[in-house]
mmCIF file of N, CA and C in Angstrom:
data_model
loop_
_atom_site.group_PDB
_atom_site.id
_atom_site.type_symbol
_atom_site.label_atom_id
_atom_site.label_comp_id
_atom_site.label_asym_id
_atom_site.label_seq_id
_atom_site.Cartn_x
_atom_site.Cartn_y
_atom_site.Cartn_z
ATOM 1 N N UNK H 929 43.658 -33.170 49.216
ATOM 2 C CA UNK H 929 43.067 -34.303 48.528
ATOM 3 C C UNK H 929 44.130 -35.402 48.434
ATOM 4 N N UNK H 930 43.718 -36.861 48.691
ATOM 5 C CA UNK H 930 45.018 -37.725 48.820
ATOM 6 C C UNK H 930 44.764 -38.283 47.122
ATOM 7 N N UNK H 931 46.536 -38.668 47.318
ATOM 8 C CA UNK H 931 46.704 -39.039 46.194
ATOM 9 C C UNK H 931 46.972 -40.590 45.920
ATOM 10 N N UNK H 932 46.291 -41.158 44.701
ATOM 11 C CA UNK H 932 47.147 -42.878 44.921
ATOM 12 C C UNK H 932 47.629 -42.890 44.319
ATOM 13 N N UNK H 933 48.538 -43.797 44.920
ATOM 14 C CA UNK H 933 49.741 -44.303 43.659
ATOM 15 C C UNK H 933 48.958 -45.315 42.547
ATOM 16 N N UNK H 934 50.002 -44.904 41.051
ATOM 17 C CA UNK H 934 49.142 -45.804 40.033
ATOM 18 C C UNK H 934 49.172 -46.982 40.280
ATOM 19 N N UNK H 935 47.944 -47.319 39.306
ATOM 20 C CA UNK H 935 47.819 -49.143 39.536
ATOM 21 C C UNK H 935 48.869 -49.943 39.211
ATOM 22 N N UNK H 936 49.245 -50.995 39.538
ATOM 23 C CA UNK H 936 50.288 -52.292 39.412
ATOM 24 C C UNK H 936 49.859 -52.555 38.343
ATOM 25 N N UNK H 937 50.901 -53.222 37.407
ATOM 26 C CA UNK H 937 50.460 -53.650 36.084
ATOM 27 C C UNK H 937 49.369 -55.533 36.172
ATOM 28 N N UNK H 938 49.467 -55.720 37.672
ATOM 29 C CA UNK H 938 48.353 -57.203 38.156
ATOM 30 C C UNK H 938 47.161 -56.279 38.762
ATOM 31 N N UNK H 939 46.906 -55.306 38.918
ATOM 32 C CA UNK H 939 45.661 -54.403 38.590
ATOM 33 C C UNK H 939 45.232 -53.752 38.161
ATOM 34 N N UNK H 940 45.745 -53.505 36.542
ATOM 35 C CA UNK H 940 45.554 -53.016 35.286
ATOM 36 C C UNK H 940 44.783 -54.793 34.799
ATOM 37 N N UNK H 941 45.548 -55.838 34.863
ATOM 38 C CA UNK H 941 44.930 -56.889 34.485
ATOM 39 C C UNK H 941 43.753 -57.277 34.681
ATOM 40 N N UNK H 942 43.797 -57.226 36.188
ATOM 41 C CA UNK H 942 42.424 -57.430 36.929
ATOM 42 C C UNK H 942 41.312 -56.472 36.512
ATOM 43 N N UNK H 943 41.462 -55.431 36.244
ATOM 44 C CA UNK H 943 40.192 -54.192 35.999
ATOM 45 C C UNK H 943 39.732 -55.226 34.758
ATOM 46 N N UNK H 944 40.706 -55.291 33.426
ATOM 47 C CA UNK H 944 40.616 -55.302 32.055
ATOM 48 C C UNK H 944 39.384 -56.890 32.211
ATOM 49 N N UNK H 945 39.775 -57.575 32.805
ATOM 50 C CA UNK H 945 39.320 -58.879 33.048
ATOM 51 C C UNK H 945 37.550 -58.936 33.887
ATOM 52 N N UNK H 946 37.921 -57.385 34.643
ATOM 53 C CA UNK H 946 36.262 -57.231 35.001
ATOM 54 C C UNK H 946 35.584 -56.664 34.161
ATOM 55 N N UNK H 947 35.975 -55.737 33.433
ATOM 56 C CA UNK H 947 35.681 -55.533 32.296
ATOM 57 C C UNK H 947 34.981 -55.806 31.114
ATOM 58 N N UNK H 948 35.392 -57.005 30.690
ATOM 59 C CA UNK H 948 35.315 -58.119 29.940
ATOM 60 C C UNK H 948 34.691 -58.932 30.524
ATOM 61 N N UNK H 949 34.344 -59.559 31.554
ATOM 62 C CA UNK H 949 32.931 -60.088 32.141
ATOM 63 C C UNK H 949 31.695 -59.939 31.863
ATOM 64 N N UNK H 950 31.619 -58.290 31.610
ATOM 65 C CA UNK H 950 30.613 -58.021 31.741
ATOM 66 C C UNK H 950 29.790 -58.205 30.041
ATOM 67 N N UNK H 951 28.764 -58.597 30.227
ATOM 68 C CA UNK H 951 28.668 -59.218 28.694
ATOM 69 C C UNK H 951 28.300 -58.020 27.657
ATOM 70 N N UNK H 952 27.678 -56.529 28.246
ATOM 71 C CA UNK H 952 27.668 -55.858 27.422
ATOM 72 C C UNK H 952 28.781 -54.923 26.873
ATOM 73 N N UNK H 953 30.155 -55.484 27.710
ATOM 74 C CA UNK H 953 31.453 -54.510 26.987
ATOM 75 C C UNK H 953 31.573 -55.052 25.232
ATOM 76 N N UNK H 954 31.225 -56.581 24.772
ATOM 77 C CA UNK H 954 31.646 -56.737 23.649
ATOM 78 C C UNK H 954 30.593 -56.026 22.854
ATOM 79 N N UNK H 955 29.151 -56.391 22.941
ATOM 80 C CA UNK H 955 28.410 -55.250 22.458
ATOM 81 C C UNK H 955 28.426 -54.232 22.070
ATOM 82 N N UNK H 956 28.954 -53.136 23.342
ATOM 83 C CA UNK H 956 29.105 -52.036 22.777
ATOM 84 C C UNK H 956 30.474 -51.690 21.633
ATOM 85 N N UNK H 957 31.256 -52.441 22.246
ATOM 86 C CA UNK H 957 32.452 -52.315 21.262
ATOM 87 C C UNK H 957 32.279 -52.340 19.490
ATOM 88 N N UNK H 958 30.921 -53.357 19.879
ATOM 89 C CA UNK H 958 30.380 -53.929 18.217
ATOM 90 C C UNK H 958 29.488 -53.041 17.645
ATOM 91 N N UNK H 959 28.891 -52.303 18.628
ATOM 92 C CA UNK H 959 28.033 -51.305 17.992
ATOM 93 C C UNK H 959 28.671 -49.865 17.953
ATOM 94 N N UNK H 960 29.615 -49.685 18.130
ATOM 95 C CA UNK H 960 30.915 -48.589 18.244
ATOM 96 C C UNK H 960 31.609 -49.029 17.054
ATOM 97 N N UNK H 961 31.810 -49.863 17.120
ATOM 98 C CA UNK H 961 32.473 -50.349 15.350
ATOM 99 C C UNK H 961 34.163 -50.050 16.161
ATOM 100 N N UNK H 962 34.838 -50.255 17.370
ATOM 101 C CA UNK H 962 35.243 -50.358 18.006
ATOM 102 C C UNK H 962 36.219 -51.556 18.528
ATOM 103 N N UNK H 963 36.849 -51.848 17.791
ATOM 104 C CA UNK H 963 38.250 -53.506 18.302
ATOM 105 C C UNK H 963 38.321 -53.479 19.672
ATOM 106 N N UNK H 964 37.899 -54.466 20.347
ATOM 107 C CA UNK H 964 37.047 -55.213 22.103
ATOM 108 C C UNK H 964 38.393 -54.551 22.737
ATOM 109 N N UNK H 965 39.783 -54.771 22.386
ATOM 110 C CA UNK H 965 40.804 -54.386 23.419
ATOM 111 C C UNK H 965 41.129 -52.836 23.554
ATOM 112 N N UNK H 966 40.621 -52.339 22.140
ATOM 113 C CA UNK H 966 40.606 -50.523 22.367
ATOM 114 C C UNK H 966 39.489 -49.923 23.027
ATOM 115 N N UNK H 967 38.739 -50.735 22.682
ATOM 116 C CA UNK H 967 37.073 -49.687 23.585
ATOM 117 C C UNK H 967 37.729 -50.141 25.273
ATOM 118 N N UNK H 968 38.419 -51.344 25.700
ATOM 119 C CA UNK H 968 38.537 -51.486 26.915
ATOM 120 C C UNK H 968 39.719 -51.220 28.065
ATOM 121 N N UNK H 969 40.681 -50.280 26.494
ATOM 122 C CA UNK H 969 40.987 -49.930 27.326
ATOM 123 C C UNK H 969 40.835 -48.145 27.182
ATOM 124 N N UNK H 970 39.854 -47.809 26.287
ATOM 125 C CA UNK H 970 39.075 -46.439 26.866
ATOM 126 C C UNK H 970 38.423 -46.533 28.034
ATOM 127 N N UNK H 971 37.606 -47.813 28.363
ATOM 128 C CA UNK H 971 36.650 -47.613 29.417
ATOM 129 C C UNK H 971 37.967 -47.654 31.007
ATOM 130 N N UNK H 972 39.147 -48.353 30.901
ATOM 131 C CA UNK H 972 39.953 -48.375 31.514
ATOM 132 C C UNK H 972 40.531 -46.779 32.072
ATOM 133 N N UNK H 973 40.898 -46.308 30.760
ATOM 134 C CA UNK H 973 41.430 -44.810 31.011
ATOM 135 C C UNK H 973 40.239 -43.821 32.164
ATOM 136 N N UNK H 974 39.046 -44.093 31.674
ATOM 137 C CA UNK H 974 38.020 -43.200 32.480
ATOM 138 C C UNK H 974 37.839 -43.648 33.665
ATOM 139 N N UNK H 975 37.958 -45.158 34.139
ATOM 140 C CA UNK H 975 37.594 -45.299 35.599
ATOM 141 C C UNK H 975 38.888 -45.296 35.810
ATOM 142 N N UNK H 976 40.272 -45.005 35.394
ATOM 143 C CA UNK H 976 41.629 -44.690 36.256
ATOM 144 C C UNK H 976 41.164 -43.090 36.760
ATOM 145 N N UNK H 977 40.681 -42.404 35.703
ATOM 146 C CA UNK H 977 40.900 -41.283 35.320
ATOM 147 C C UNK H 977 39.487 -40.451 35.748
ATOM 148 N N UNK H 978 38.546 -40.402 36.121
ATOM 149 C CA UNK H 978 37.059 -39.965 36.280
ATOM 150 C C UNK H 978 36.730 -38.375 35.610
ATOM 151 N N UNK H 979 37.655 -37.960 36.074
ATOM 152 C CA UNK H 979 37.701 -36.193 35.842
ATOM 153 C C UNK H 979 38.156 -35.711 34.540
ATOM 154 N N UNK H 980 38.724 -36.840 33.600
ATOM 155 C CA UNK H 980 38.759 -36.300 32.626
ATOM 156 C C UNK H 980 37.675 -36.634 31.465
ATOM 157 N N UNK H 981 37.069 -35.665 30.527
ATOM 158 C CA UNK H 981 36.512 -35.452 29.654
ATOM 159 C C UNK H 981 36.380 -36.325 28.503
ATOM 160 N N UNK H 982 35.739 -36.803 27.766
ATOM 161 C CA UNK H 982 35.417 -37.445 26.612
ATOM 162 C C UNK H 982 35.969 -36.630 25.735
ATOM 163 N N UNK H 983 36.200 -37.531 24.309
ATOM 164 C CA UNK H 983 36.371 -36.368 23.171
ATOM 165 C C UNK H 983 34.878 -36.386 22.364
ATOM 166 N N UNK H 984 34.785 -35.163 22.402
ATOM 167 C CA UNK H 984 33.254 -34.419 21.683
ATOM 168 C C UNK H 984 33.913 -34.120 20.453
ATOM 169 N N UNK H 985 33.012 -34.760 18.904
ATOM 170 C CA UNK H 985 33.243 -34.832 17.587
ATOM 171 C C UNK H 985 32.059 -33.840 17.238
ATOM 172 N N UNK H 986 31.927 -32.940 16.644
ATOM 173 C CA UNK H 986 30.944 -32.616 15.627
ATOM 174 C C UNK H 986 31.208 -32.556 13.916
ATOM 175 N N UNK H 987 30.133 -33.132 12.986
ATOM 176 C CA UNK H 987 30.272 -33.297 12.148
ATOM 177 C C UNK H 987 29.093 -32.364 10.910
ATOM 178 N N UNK H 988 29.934 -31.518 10.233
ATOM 179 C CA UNK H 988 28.547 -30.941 9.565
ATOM 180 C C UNK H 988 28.073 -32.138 8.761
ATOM 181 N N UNK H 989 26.323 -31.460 8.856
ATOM 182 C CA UNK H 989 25.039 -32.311 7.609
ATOM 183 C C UNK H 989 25.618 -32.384 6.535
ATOM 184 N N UNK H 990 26.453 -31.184 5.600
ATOM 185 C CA UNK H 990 27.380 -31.686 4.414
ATOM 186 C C UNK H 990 28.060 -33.087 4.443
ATOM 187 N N UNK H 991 29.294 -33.011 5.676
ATOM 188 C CA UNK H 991 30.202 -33.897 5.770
ATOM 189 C C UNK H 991 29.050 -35.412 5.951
ATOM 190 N N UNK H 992 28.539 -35.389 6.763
ATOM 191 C CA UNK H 992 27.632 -36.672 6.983
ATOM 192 C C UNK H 992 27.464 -36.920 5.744
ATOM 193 N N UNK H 993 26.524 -36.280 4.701
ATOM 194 C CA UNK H 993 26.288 -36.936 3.643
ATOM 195 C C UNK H 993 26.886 -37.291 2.607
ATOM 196 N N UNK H 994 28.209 -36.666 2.610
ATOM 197 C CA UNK H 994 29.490 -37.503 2.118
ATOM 198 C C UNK H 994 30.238 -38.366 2.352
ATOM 199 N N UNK H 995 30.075 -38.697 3.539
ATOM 200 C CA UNK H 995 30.392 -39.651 4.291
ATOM 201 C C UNK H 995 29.158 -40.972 4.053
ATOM 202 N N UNK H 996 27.858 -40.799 3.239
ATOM 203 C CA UNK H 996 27.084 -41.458 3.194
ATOM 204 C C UNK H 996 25.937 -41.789 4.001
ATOM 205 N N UNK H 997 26.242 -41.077 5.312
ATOM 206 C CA UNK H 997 25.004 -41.474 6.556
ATOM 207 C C UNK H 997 24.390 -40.061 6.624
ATOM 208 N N UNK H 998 22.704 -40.674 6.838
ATOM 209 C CA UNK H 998 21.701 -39.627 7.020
ATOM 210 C C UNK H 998 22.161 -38.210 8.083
ATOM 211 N N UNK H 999 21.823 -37.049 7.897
ATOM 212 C CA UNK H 999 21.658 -36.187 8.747
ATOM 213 C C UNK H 999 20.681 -36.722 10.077
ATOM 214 N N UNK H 1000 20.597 -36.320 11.231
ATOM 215 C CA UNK H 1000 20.050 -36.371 12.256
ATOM 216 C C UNK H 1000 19.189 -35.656 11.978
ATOM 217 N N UNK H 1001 17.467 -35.552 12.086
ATOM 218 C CA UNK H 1001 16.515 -34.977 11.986
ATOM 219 C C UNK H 1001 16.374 -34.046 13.561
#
C-alpha cells in the first residue's frame, strides 16, 4: 500500500479554506455547539485520516436528566 507524505503546511491551508466555503461547515459547527476553527479542524483530521474512528459517547437516562436534557424516547 503506498504511502504519502504529510500535507505541507500551504495544504493544510488550502483544505481548511475549502472547508469553510462550504456554507454548511458553519452550521453544523452551530448546531454542534462547536467553535467554527475546532469542528474544522476535526473535519480536517478525518479526511487526512479516513480509517480512523469517531469518538462514540454514551450517556445514561440518569446522567441526561441531570444534565437537564430529555431522555431519547
Amino acid at each position: 500500500m503506498p504511502t504519502h507524505p504529510p500535507p505541507t503546511e500551504a495544504e493544510l491551508q488550502k483544505l481548511a479554506e475549502r472547508i469553510l466555503r462550504d456554507p454548511n461547515t458553519a452550521k453544523i459547527a452551530e448546531k454542534l455547539s462547536v467553535p467554527l476553527e475546532e469542528y474544522v479542524q476535526m473535519v480536517m483530521t478525518f479526511y487526512l485520516d479516513p480509517k480512523q474512528e469517531p469518538e462514540f459517547v454514551t450517556i445514561s437516562d440518569e446522567n441526561l436528566k441531570k444534565m437537564g436534557a430529555p431522555p431519547p424516547k
